[in-house]
């Protein structure tokens, strides 16, 4: 097999998206449409990937600045043939070229591989049967089934329009022929465009073999032109991803109510309840259980840990056998050691919590280092911010912080210390002692009456 060049056509304006974002930068599964195409292209190990982009496409280029891609601008969109002509200076004379479309994100690398394997001395095209072929190029075959030409919808006769086998736009051929064919294209057609599809009849005229691979997977060749298409493909992508997880042994309470925008890696015996969203890179170790309605982004959750409903986790590392939520919010920089318990309405940010500690109700813990076996009572707040700067709170092992305490950072609470409920602690608390700081005098007023509602008519 010879060297492979891949040309991705992405100069289309995407007018029907009605968006300021270029079409190919819209996302499927949290990754841009073009990124999906590039990923499939890379799987084929080409020597070169060339992307043909159009007016306003500089942001597209910038989005892929890290990738080893040759970019070619097609200033005016004069057709798919014209687009490939722009890539000619980048093509290797001795290579084969695979043409992909930048707006077809579910393109199947294995099917492309089949085309490429045939392309040494052949023009290999990918087709499919479409119940309503309106708009597509039709595959015209001879009586003995050989492909003769691709006829664009607008140029097709009534009889040709009845053909349901259509062109996907994906094809592979040797560059030595492609170069010749591109130079012979004309724009004498209904759209006054240079059609890449005209290379089929040029090949036939030269006696070069045209092979058609018919795919049964329509979604893998479906392009995105509108938000309607985008949402349909998103669902297909999500369903396929959910099926893969099920096949790996993950329990999904309802595969149609799972969204993965990134990569979700699951160990054995993982269970995920409905309406969970996973973003970025998430790893769920063996026996992890995620309850309904959780949003989890860039996180590692250790063996046997449980996440209760409505919990939000971002950029967090959770060790084994932890219990999180319901309604917990773990923000970036949270690191929880084994067997920690984080309960409802607790927010943790940029903090480490050591083994077995419990923060069970209504607390804010920010910029803190919490030791092992610490119990933080309900409504405790680390006052980490003075309006200008952030400071750390250090809570050493076996500390007990009573409810409704404010710890004004920078501050250290020594080992085995107890802080009485309702305290506002502004200075370091010594180890082993009880420290409290409350209003001194508790008063009771006898015969005190609660206010009653003022009668509106008399007021
Ligand atoms: C093209 C095919 C048609 C096929 C259909 C599949 C041609 C002439 N027709 O039709 O046989 O059934 O795709 O969807 O090839 N593009 C450029 N520059 C251009 C024109 C297009 O880069 O000047 C890119 C677009 O961004 C897009 C792809 O080429 O990714 C296809 O263009 P589009 O206009 O959608 O093709 P159709 O005319 O629908
Ligand atoms: Ca067109």
Short mmCIF file of C-alpha atoms and ligand atoms in Angstrom, two decimals:
data_model
loop_
_atom_site.label_atom_id
_atom_site.label_comp_id
_atom_site.label_asym_id
_atom_site.label_seq_id
_atom_site.Cartn_x
_atom_site.Cartn_y
_atom_site.Cartn_z
CA UNK A 1 0.00 0.00 0.00
CA UNK A 2 1.34 3.39 -0.88
CA UNK A 3 1.63 6.52 1.21
CA UNK A 4 -1.64 8.21 2.18
CA UNK A 5 -2.63 11.87 2.00
CA UNK A 6 -5.97 12.93 3.46
CA UNK A 7 -7.80 16.02 2.22
CA UNK A 8 -10.62 17.27 4.45
CA UNK A 9 -13.05 19.64 2.72
CA UNK A 10 -14.26 22.26 5.17
CA UNK A 11 -14.68 25.49 3.24
CA UNK A 12 -18.47 25.47 3.48
CA UNK A 13 -19.93 28.56 5.17
CA UNK A 14 -22.51 26.68 7.20
CA UNK A 15 -25.10 29.41 6.64
CA UNK A 16 -27.93 27.21 7.90
CA UNK A 17 -26.41 26.97 11.38
CA UNK A 18 -27.33 30.65 11.92
CA UNK A 19 -24.30 30.99 14.18
CA UNK A 20 -21.18 33.11 14.51
CA UNK A 21 -19.26 29.95 15.30
CA UNK A 22 -17.97 28.25 12.15
CA UNK A 23 -19.98 25.12 11.42
CA UNK A 24 -17.14 22.64 11.93
CA UNK A 25 -16.38 24.06 15.39
CA UNK A 26 -19.81 23.12 16.72
CA UNK A 27 -19.54 20.18 19.08
CA UNK A 28 -20.64 16.58 19.14
CA UNK A 29 -19.98 14.85 22.45
CA UNK A 30 -18.03 17.87 23.68
CA UNK A 31 -15.60 17.80 20.76
CA UNK A 32 -15.78 19.86 17.58
CA UNK A 33 -17.17 18.27 14.43
CA UNK A 34 -13.85 18.78 12.66
CA UNK A 35 -11.94 17.27 15.61
CA UNK A 36 -13.94 14.06 15.14
CA UNK A 37 -13.04 13.99 11.45
CA UNK A 38 -9.37 14.69 12.18
CA UNK A 39 -9.34 11.93 14.80
CA UNK A 40 -10.68 9.39 12.28
CA UNK A 41 -8.18 10.69 9.71
CA UNK A 42 -5.29 10.20 12.14
CA UNK A 43 -6.40 6.63 12.82
CA UNK A 44 -5.52 5.89 9.18
CA UNK A 45 -1.91 7.00 9.79
CA UNK A 46 -1.63 9.32 6.79
CA UNK A 47 1.64 11.04 5.90
CA UNK A 48 -0.28 14.30 5.58
CA UNK A 49 -3.62 15.80 6.54
CA UNK A 50 -4.68 18.81 4.50
CA UNK A 51 -7.70 20.85 5.51
CA UNK A 52 -9.32 23.11 2.92
CA UNK A 53 -10.95 26.00 4.76
CA UNK A 54 -12.89 29.01 3.62
CA UNK A 55 -13.57 32.64 4.34
CA UNK A 56 -13.54 33.29 8.10
CA UNK A 57 -11.87 29.96 8.73
CA UNK A 58 -8.88 31.41 10.61
CA UNK A 59 -10.56 30.60 13.93
CA UNK A 60 -10.82 27.02 12.74
CA UNK A 61 -7.09 26.96 12.05
CA UNK A 62 -6.37 28.43 15.46
CA UNK A 63 -8.50 25.77 17.14
CA UNK A 64 -6.17 23.10 15.74
CA UNK A 65 -2.88 24.95 16.15
CA UNK A 66 -1.39 21.96 18.03
CA UNK A 67 -2.14 19.50 15.24
CA UNK A 68 0.23 18.68 12.42
CA UNK A 69 -2.07 19.81 9.62
CA UNK A 70 -1.52 21.64 6.34
CA UNK A 71 -4.10 24.38 5.87
CA UNK A 72 -5.22 25.59 2.45
CA UNK A 73 -7.54 28.47 1.93
CA UNK A 74 -10.24 28.28 -0.73
CA UNK A 75 -11.16 31.94 -0.92
CA UNK A 76 -14.15 31.43 -3.20
CA UNK A 77 -16.28 28.31 -3.09
CA UNK A 78 -16.33 27.19 -6.67
CA UNK A 79 -17.17 23.58 -5.91
CA UNK A 80 -15.74 20.42 -4.35
CA UNK A 81 -13.41 19.84 -7.34
CA UNK A 82 -12.08 23.37 -7.02
CA UNK A 83 -11.59 22.79 -3.29
CA UNK A 84 -9.43 19.72 -3.91
CA UNK A 85 -7.49 21.66 -6.59
CA UNK A 86 -6.40 24.07 -3.84
CA UNK A 87 -4.78 21.16 -2.00
CA UNK A 88 -2.78 19.99 -5.03
CA UNK A 89 0.50 21.73 -4.08
CA UNK A 90 0.53 19.71 -0.85
CA UNK A 91 -0.10 16.27 -2.33
CA UNK A 92 2.73 13.75 -2.68
CA UNK A 93 3.09 12.51 -6.27
CA UNK A 94 3.49 8.88 -5.21
CA UNK A 95 0.71 8.82 -2.61
CA UNK A 96 -2.99 7.99 -2.61
CA UNK A 97 -5.50 10.56 -1.42
CA UNK A 98 -8.57 10.03 0.71
CA UNK A 99 -11.16 12.80 0.53
CA UNK A 100 -13.18 13.39 3.73
CA UNK A 101 -15.83 16.00 4.49
CA UNK A 102 -15.24 18.31 7.44
CA UNK A 103 -18.89 18.24 8.49
CA UNK A 104 -19.33 14.45 8.75
CA UNK A 105 -18.26 13.72 12.34
CA UNK A 106 -19.21 10.05 12.64
CA UNK A 107 -17.06 9.04 9.67
CA UNK A 108 -15.95 5.44 10.13
CA UNK A 109 -12.17 4.98 9.96
CA UNK A 110 -12.52 1.24 9.21
CA UNK A 111 -14.72 1.85 6.18
CA UNK A 112 -12.28 4.52 4.97
CA UNK A 113 -9.48 2.02 5.43
CA UNK A 114 -11.32 -0.33 3.03
CA UNK A 115 -11.50 2.44 0.40
CA UNK A 116 -7.85 3.26 0.87
CA UNK A 117 -6.83 -0.40 0.48
CA UNK A 118 -8.46 -0.46 -2.95
CA UNK A 119 -7.14 2.87 -4.12
CA UNK A 120 -3.75 1.80 -5.52
CA UNK A 121 -5.01 1.68 -9.10
CA UNK A 122 -8.65 2.37 -8.56
CA UNK A 123 -11.00 5.22 -7.82
CA UNK A 124 -12.83 3.94 -4.74
CA UNK A 125 -16.00 5.77 -3.77
CA UNK A 126 -18.23 5.35 -0.74
CA UNK A 127 -21.96 5.26 -1.43
CA UNK A 128 -25.17 4.52 0.44
CA UNK A 129 -28.82 3.91 -0.32
CA UNK A 130 -31.00 6.82 0.71
CA UNK A 131 -34.79 6.49 0.81
CA UNK A 132 -35.13 10.16 -0.09
CA UNK A 133 -32.06 10.93 -2.21
CA UNK A 134 -33.03 14.55 -2.90
CA UNK A 135 -29.99 16.83 -3.07
CA UNK A 136 -27.41 14.06 -3.33
CA UNK A 137 -25.26 13.03 -6.27
CA UNK A 138 -26.71 9.83 -7.79
CA UNK A 139 -24.59 6.79 -8.60
CA UNK A 140 -25.19 5.81 -12.20
CA UNK A 141 -24.35 2.19 -12.95
CA UNK A 142 -24.26 0.26 -16.23
CA UNK A 143 -26.54 -2.76 -16.83
CA UNK A 144 -23.82 -5.00 -15.44
CA UNK A 145 -23.54 -2.91 -12.32
CA UNK A 146 -20.34 -0.98 -13.00
CA UNK A 147 -20.28 2.59 -11.78
CA UNK A 148 -20.38 4.96 -14.77
CA UNK A 149 -20.79 8.42 -13.28
CA UNK A 150 -22.02 10.52 -10.40
CA UNK A 151 -24.80 12.87 -11.47
CA UNK A 152 -25.57 15.77 -9.16
CA UNK A 153 -29.22 16.21 -8.20
CA UNK A 154 -29.57 19.54 -9.98
CA UNK A 155 -28.17 18.08 -13.19
CA UNK A 156 -30.07 14.79 -13.04
CA UNK A 157 -32.87 13.74 -15.37
CA UNK A 158 -36.16 12.52 -13.90
CA UNK A 159 -35.02 8.93 -14.44
CA UNK A 160 -31.66 9.57 -12.74
CA UNK A 161 -33.45 11.18 -9.82
CA UNK A 162 -35.15 7.83 -9.16
CA UNK A 163 -31.77 6.29 -8.33
CA UNK A 164 -31.51 5.85 -4.57
CA UNK A 165 -27.82 4.97 -4.42
CA UNK A 166 -26.05 8.23 -3.63
CA UNK A 167 -22.57 9.62 -3.20
CA UNK A 168 -21.30 10.18 0.36
CA UNK A 169 -18.57 12.51 -0.92
CA UNK A 170 -15.90 10.25 0.61
CA UNK A 171 -13.52 8.72 -1.94
CA UNK A 172 -9.94 7.55 -2.43
CA UNK A 173 -7.68 7.48 -5.49
CA UNK A 174 -4.03 7.51 -6.57
CA UNK A 175 -2.62 11.04 -6.81
CA UNK A 176 -1.14 10.34 -10.24
CA UNK A 177 -4.73 10.13 -11.58
CA UNK A 178 -6.25 12.77 -9.30
CA UNK A 179 -3.85 15.41 -10.64
CA UNK A 180 -4.84 14.65 -14.25
CA UNK A 181 -8.56 14.50 -13.53
CA UNK A 182 -8.63 17.76 -11.57
CA UNK A 183 -7.04 19.56 -14.51
CA UNK A 184 -9.85 18.32 -16.77
CA UNK A 185 -12.79 19.52 -14.66
CA UNK A 186 -15.13 22.13 -16.10
CA UNK A 187 -18.02 24.01 -14.59
CA UNK A 188 -20.52 23.39 -17.37
CA UNK A 189 -23.33 22.26 -15.09
CA UNK A 190 -26.46 23.44 -13.33
CA UNK A 191 -24.51 25.04 -10.46
CA UNK A 192 -21.57 26.38 -12.52
CA UNK A 193 -19.29 24.59 -10.02
CA UNK A 194 -16.23 22.43 -10.45
CA UNK A 195 -17.61 19.09 -9.28
CA UNK A 196 -15.17 16.62 -7.77
CA UNK A 197 -17.74 13.97 -8.66
CA UNK A 198 -16.97 14.43 -12.38
CA UNK A 199 -13.73 12.49 -11.85
CA UNK A 200 -15.81 9.28 -11.91
CA UNK A 201 -16.77 9.63 -15.57
CA UNK A 202 -13.20 10.74 -16.39
CA UNK A 203 -11.89 7.52 -14.80
CA UNK A 204 -14.43 5.42 -16.69
CA UNK A 205 -13.47 7.10 -19.98
CA UNK A 206 -9.82 6.22 -19.32
CA UNK A 207 -10.69 2.62 -18.46
CA UNK A 208 -9.60 3.03 -14.85
CA UNK A 209 -11.50 0.90 -12.40
CA UNK A 210 -14.13 2.58 -10.22
CA UNK A 211 -15.07 0.59 -7.11
CA UNK A 212 -18.05 1.50 -4.96
CA UNK A 213 -18.26 0.50 -1.32
CA UNK A 214 -21.88 0.71 -0.13
CA UNK A 215 -22.20 1.51 3.56
CA UNK A 216 -25.28 0.52 5.57
CA UNK A 217 -24.43 2.97 8.34
CA UNK A 218 -26.10 6.15 7.14
CA UNK A 219 -25.15 8.15 10.24
CA UNK A 220 -21.47 7.57 9.55
CA UNK A 221 -21.81 9.49 6.29
CA UNK A 222 -24.35 12.10 7.36
CA UNK A 223 -23.17 15.70 7.19
CA UNK A 224 -24.27 18.46 9.53
CA UNK A 225 -25.89 21.49 7.94
CA UNK A 226 -28.23 22.77 10.64
CA UNK A 227 -28.85 22.65 14.37
CA UNK A 228 -31.46 19.99 13.62
CA UNK A 229 -28.73 17.78 12.11
CA UNK A 230 -26.38 18.66 14.97
CA UNK A 231 -28.86 17.50 17.62
CA UNK A 232 -29.73 14.32 15.71
CA UNK A 233 -26.08 13.34 15.33
CA UNK A 234 -25.43 14.21 18.98
CA UNK A 235 -28.10 11.67 20.01
CA UNK A 236 -26.67 9.00 17.72
CA UNK A 237 -23.19 9.65 19.10
CA UNK A 238 -24.43 9.47 22.70
CA UNK A 239 -26.42 6.29 22.07
CA UNK A 240 -23.43 4.60 20.46
CA UNK A 241 -21.21 5.60 23.35
CA UNK A 242 -23.77 4.32 25.88
CA UNK A 243 -23.99 0.99 24.04
CA UNK A 244 -20.20 0.65 24.23
CA UNK A 245 -20.31 1.23 27.99
CA UNK A 246 -23.08 -1.35 28.41
CA UNK A 247 -21.06 -3.85 26.40
CA UNK A 248 -18.11 -3.24 28.73
CA UNK A 249 -20.35 -4.14 31.67
CA UNK A 250 -21.31 -0.71 33.00
CA UNK A 251 -24.85 -0.60 34.42
CA UNK A 252 -26.73 2.33 32.90
CA UNK A 253 -30.22 2.70 34.36
CA UNK A 254 -31.29 4.31 31.09
CA UNK A 255 -28.75 4.52 28.24
CA UNK A 256 -30.83 7.24 26.59
CA UNK A 257 -30.34 9.49 29.60
CA UNK A 258 -26.55 9.60 29.72
CA UNK A 259 -24.36 12.29 28.18
CA UNK A 260 -20.62 12.00 27.79
CA UNK A 261 -18.84 15.06 26.46
CA UNK A 262 -15.30 13.81 26.54
CA UNK A 263 -13.97 10.45 27.71
CA UNK A 264 -15.54 8.32 30.41
CA UNK A 265 -13.48 5.39 31.60
CA UNK A 266 -15.24 2.88 33.84
CA UNK A 267 -13.88 -0.01 35.87
CA UNK A 268 -15.86 -3.15 36.76
CA UNK A 269 -19.30 -3.10 38.29
CA UNK A 270 -19.87 0.63 37.85
CA UNK A 271 -23.45 1.85 38.07
CA UNK A 272 -24.76 5.12 36.65
CA UNK A 273 -28.29 6.31 37.27
CA UNK A 274 -30.28 8.59 34.95
CA UNK A 275 -29.49 12.11 33.72
CA UNK A 276 -25.80 12.21 34.48
CA UNK A 277 -23.41 14.37 32.45
CA UNK A 278 -19.71 13.53 32.21
CA UNK A 279 -17.31 16.09 30.75
CA UNK A 280 -13.61 16.09 29.95
CA UNK A 281 -11.74 13.05 31.28
CA UNK A 282 -13.56 11.14 33.96
CA UNK A 283 -12.47 7.85 35.50
CA UNK A 284 -14.82 5.81 37.65
CA UNK A 285 -13.00 2.97 39.39
CA UNK A 286 -14.49 -0.45 40.24
CA UNK A 287 -17.77 -0.49 42.17
CA UNK A 288 -18.37 3.24 41.90
CA UNK A 289 -22.02 4.21 41.99
CA UNK A 290 -23.24 7.51 40.58
CA UNK A 291 -26.82 8.42 41.42
CA UNK A 292 -29.19 10.46 39.28
CA UNK A 293 -28.61 14.01 38.04
CA UNK A 294 -24.91 14.42 38.66
CA UNK A 295 -22.54 16.59 36.59
CA UNK A 296 -18.98 15.28 36.74
CA UNK A 297 -16.06 16.89 34.93
CA UNK A 298 -12.34 16.01 34.85
CA UNK A 299 -12.46 13.75 37.88
CA UNK A 300 -11.14 10.49 39.22
CA UNK A 301 -13.45 8.63 41.59
CA UNK A 302 -11.88 5.79 43.53
CA UNK A 303 -12.99 2.22 44.14
CA UNK A 304 -16.32 1.80 45.90
CA UNK A 305 -17.09 5.51 46.24
CA UNK A 306 -20.70 6.64 46.03
CA UNK A 307 -22.01 9.89 44.62
CA UNK A 308 -25.57 10.73 45.68
CA UNK A 309 -28.02 12.69 43.47
CA UNK A 310 -27.59 16.26 42.23
CA UNK A 311 -23.88 16.45 42.92
CA UNK A 312 -21.52 18.64 40.90
CA UNK A 313 -17.87 17.61 40.69
CA UNK A 314 -15.20 19.54 38.79
CA UNK A 315 -11.46 18.91 38.60
CA UNK A 316 -11.48 16.76 41.70
CA UNK A 317 -9.75 13.60 42.88
CA UNK A 318 -11.73 11.30 45.13
CA UNK A 319 -10.11 8.23 46.69
CA UNK A 320 -11.83 4.96 47.58
CA UNK A 321 -14.98 4.36 49.63
CA UNK A 322 -16.01 7.99 49.88
CA UNK A 323 -19.58 9.15 50.15
CA UNK A 324 -20.44 12.37 48.35
CA UNK A 325 -23.71 14.30 48.22
CA UNK A 326 -26.59 14.57 47.67
CA UNK A 327 -26.31 18.20 46.54
CA UNK A 328 -22.57 18.50 47.08
CA UNK A 329 -20.36 20.78 45.01
CA UNK A 330 -16.71 19.85 44.64
CA UNK A 331 -14.81 22.57 42.82
CA UNK A 332 -11.37 22.54 41.17
CA UNK A 333 -8.46 21.46 43.31
CA UNK A 334 -10.45 19.27 45.68
CA UNK A 335 -8.60 16.13 46.78
CA UNK A 336 -10.46 13.73 49.06
CA UNK A 337 -8.66 10.84 50.75
CA UNK A 338 -10.33 7.48 51.38
CA UNK A 339 -13.53 7.16 53.40
CA UNK A 340 -14.34 10.84 53.51
CA UNK A 341 -17.98 11.89 53.73
CA UNK A 342 -19.16 15.05 52.06
CA UNK A 343 -22.83 15.76 52.59
CA UNK A 344 -25.59 17.97 51.31
CA UNK A 345 -25.01 21.62 50.39
CA UNK A 346 -21.31 21.39 51.08
CA UNK A 347 -18.97 23.32 48.77
CA UNK A 348 -15.28 22.45 48.70
CA UNK A 349 -12.65 24.28 46.65
CA UNK A 350 -8.89 23.91 46.35
CA UNK A 351 -8.70 21.82 49.51
CA UNK A 352 -7.35 18.49 50.66
CA UNK A 353 -9.34 16.37 53.06
CA UNK A 354 -7.56 13.44 54.69
CA UNK A 355 -8.78 9.94 55.51
CA UNK A 356 -12.11 9.45 57.23
CA UNK A 357 -13.02 13.10 57.70
CA UNK A 358 -16.65 14.20 57.55
CA UNK A 359 -18.14 17.44 56.30
CA UNK A 360 -21.76 16.53 56.25
CA UNK A 361 -23.96 19.61 56.10
CA UNK A 362 -24.07 23.13 54.65
CA UNK A 363 -20.39 24.04 54.80
CA UNK A 364 -17.93 26.03 52.69
CA UNK A 365 -14.38 24.71 52.80
CA UNK A 366 -12.03 26.69 50.54
CA UNK A 367 -8.22 26.81 50.40
CA UNK A 368 -8.03 24.41 53.33
CA UNK A 369 -5.94 21.48 54.43
CA UNK A 370 -8.08 19.18 56.52
CA UNK A 371 -6.43 16.32 58.43
CA UNK A 372 -7.66 12.80 59.10
CA UNK A 373 -10.74 11.99 61.20
CA UNK A 374 -11.86 15.58 61.36
CA UNK A 375 -15.53 16.32 61.92
CA UNK A 376 -16.75 19.60 60.53
CA UNK A 377 -20.20 20.44 61.86
CA UNK A 378 -23.13 21.94 60.02
CA UNK A 379 -22.72 25.41 58.55
CA UNK A 380 -18.99 25.80 59.15
CA UNK A 381 -17.31 28.34 56.89
CA UNK A 382 -13.67 28.90 56.09
CA UNK A 383 -13.41 32.65 55.57
CA UNK A 384 -10.64 32.39 52.98
CA UNK A 385 -11.02 35.74 51.25
CA UNK A 386 -10.65 39.24 52.63
CA UNK A 387 -11.90 40.89 49.48
CA UNK A 388 -8.43 41.11 47.99
CA UNK A 389 -6.41 38.03 48.92
CA UNK A 390 -7.01 34.39 49.67
CA UNK A 391 -5.60 32.63 52.74
CA UNK A 392 -5.34 29.02 53.86
CA UNK A 393 -7.00 27.24 56.71
CA UNK A 394 -5.21 24.28 58.28
CA UNK A 395 -7.23 21.86 60.36
CA UNK A 396 -5.09 19.12 61.89
CA UNK A 397 -6.02 15.48 62.61
CA UNK A 398 -8.95 14.57 64.91
CA UNK A 399 -10.26 18.11 65.19
CA UNK A 400 -13.96 18.67 65.92
CA UNK A 401 -15.40 21.93 64.63
CA UNK A 402 -18.80 22.76 66.15
CA UNK A 403 -21.66 23.91 63.98
CA UNK A 404 -21.94 27.42 62.59
CA UNK A 405 -18.30 28.26 63.15
CA UNK A 406 -16.36 30.72 61.03
CA UNK A 407 -12.64 30.07 60.67
CA UNK A 408 -11.03 33.32 59.54
CA UNK A 409 -7.94 32.45 57.53
CA UNK A 410 -4.98 32.36 57.69
CA UNK A 411 -5.53 30.07 60.63
CA UNK A 412 -4.46 26.73 62.06
CA UNK A 413 -6.53 24.52 64.32
CA UNK A 414 -4.20 22.18 66.22
CA UNK A 415 -4.47 18.43 66.50
CA UNK A 416 -7.33 17.02 68.64
CA UNK A 417 -8.71 20.53 69.21
CA UNK A 418 -12.42 21.14 69.66
CA UNK A 419 -14.05 24.38 68.54
CA UNK A 420 -17.34 25.15 70.22
CA UNK A 421 -20.41 25.74 68.08
CA UNK A 422 -21.15 29.28 66.98
CA UNK A 423 -17.58 30.51 67.30
CA UNK A 424 -15.84 33.05 65.14
CA UNK A 425 -12.22 31.98 65.31
CA UNK A 426 -9.67 34.55 64.18
CA UNK A 427 -6.51 33.27 65.88
CA UNK A 428 -4.82 29.88 65.79
CA UNK A 429 -6.47 27.36 68.14
CA UNK A 430 -4.08 25.21 70.18
CA UNK A 431 -3.97 21.45 69.93
CA UNK A 432 -5.86 19.28 72.45
CA UNK A 433 -7.96 22.17 73.89
CA UNK A 434 -11.51 23.42 73.63
CA UNK A 435 -11.57 26.87 72.04
CA UNK A 436 -14.64 29.04 71.76
CA UNK A 437 -15.46 32.61 70.96
CA UNK A 438 -19.12 33.59 71.31
CA UNK A 439 -21.19 36.50 72.57
CA UNK A 440 -20.91 36.08 76.33
CA UNK A 441 -24.28 36.94 77.73
CA UNK A 442 -27.27 34.71 77.00
CA UNK A 443 -30.39 36.55 78.14
CA UNK A 444 -34.01 35.53 78.47
CA UNK A 445 -36.87 38.02 78.46
CA UNK A 446 -39.96 36.91 80.31
CA UNK A 447 -43.43 37.83 78.97
CA UNK A 448 -41.99 38.76 75.61
CA UNK A 449 -44.63 38.79 72.84
CA UNK A 450 -44.01 37.89 69.26
CA UNK A 451 -44.93 40.66 66.83
CA UNK A 452 -48.36 40.23 65.24
CA UNK A 453 -49.31 41.12 61.68
CA UNK A 454 -50.35 44.76 61.26
CA UNK A 455 -53.97 44.96 60.06
CA UNK A 456 -53.67 46.42 56.57
CA UNK A 457 -57.05 48.24 56.70
CA UNK A 458 -56.00 50.19 59.80
CA UNK A 459 -52.52 51.00 58.61
C1 LIG B 1 -21.61 16.90 -2.49
C2 LIG B 1 -21.41 15.98 -3.69
C3 LIG B 1 -22.59 15.02 -3.81
C4 LIG B 1 -22.78 14.24 -2.53
C5 LIG B 1 -22.88 15.20 -1.34
C6 LIG B 1 -22.87 14.43 -0.05
C7 LIG B 1 -20.14 17.26 -5.32
C8 LIG B 1 -20.19 18.05 -6.54
N1 LIG B 1 -21.30 16.79 -4.87
O1 LIG B 1 -22.78 17.65 -2.74
O2 LIG B 1 -22.39 14.13 -4.88
O3 LIG B 1 -23.93 13.43 -2.61
O4 LIG B 1 -21.77 16.11 -1.32
O5 LIG B 1 -23.16 15.31 1.01
O6 LIG B 1 -19.06 17.00 -4.80
N2 LIG B 1 -16.85 22.30 -0.01
C9 LIG B 1 -15.71 23.07 -0.10
N3 LIG B 1 -15.59 23.96 -1.09
C10 LIG B 1 -16.54 24.12 -2.06
C11 LIG B 1 -17.69 23.34 -1.98
C12 LIG B 1 -17.82 22.43 -0.95
O7 LIG B 1 -14.83 22.96 0.74
O8 LIG B 1 -16.33 24.93 -2.95
C13 LIG B 1 -16.97 21.33 1.07
C14 LIG B 1 -18.10 21.67 2.03
O9 LIG B 1 -17.60 22.40 3.13
C15 LIG B 1 -18.55 20.29 2.47
C16 LIG B 1 -18.24 19.40 1.28
O10 LIG B 1 -17.30 20.09 0.50
O11 LIG B 1 -17.83 19.80 3.57
C17 LIG B 1 -19.47 19.08 0.44
O12 LIG B 1 -20.03 20.29 0.02
P1 LIG B 1 -21.59 20.48 -0.16
O13 LIG B 1 -21.86 21.82 -0.71
O14 LIG B 1 -22.28 20.08 1.09
O15 LIG B 1 -21.83 19.34 -1.26
P2 LIG B 1 -23.10 19.10 -2.10
O16 LIG B 1 -23.18 20.08 -3.19
O17 LIG B 1 -24.23 18.93 -1.20
CA1 LIG B 2 -22.86 22.55 -3.17
#
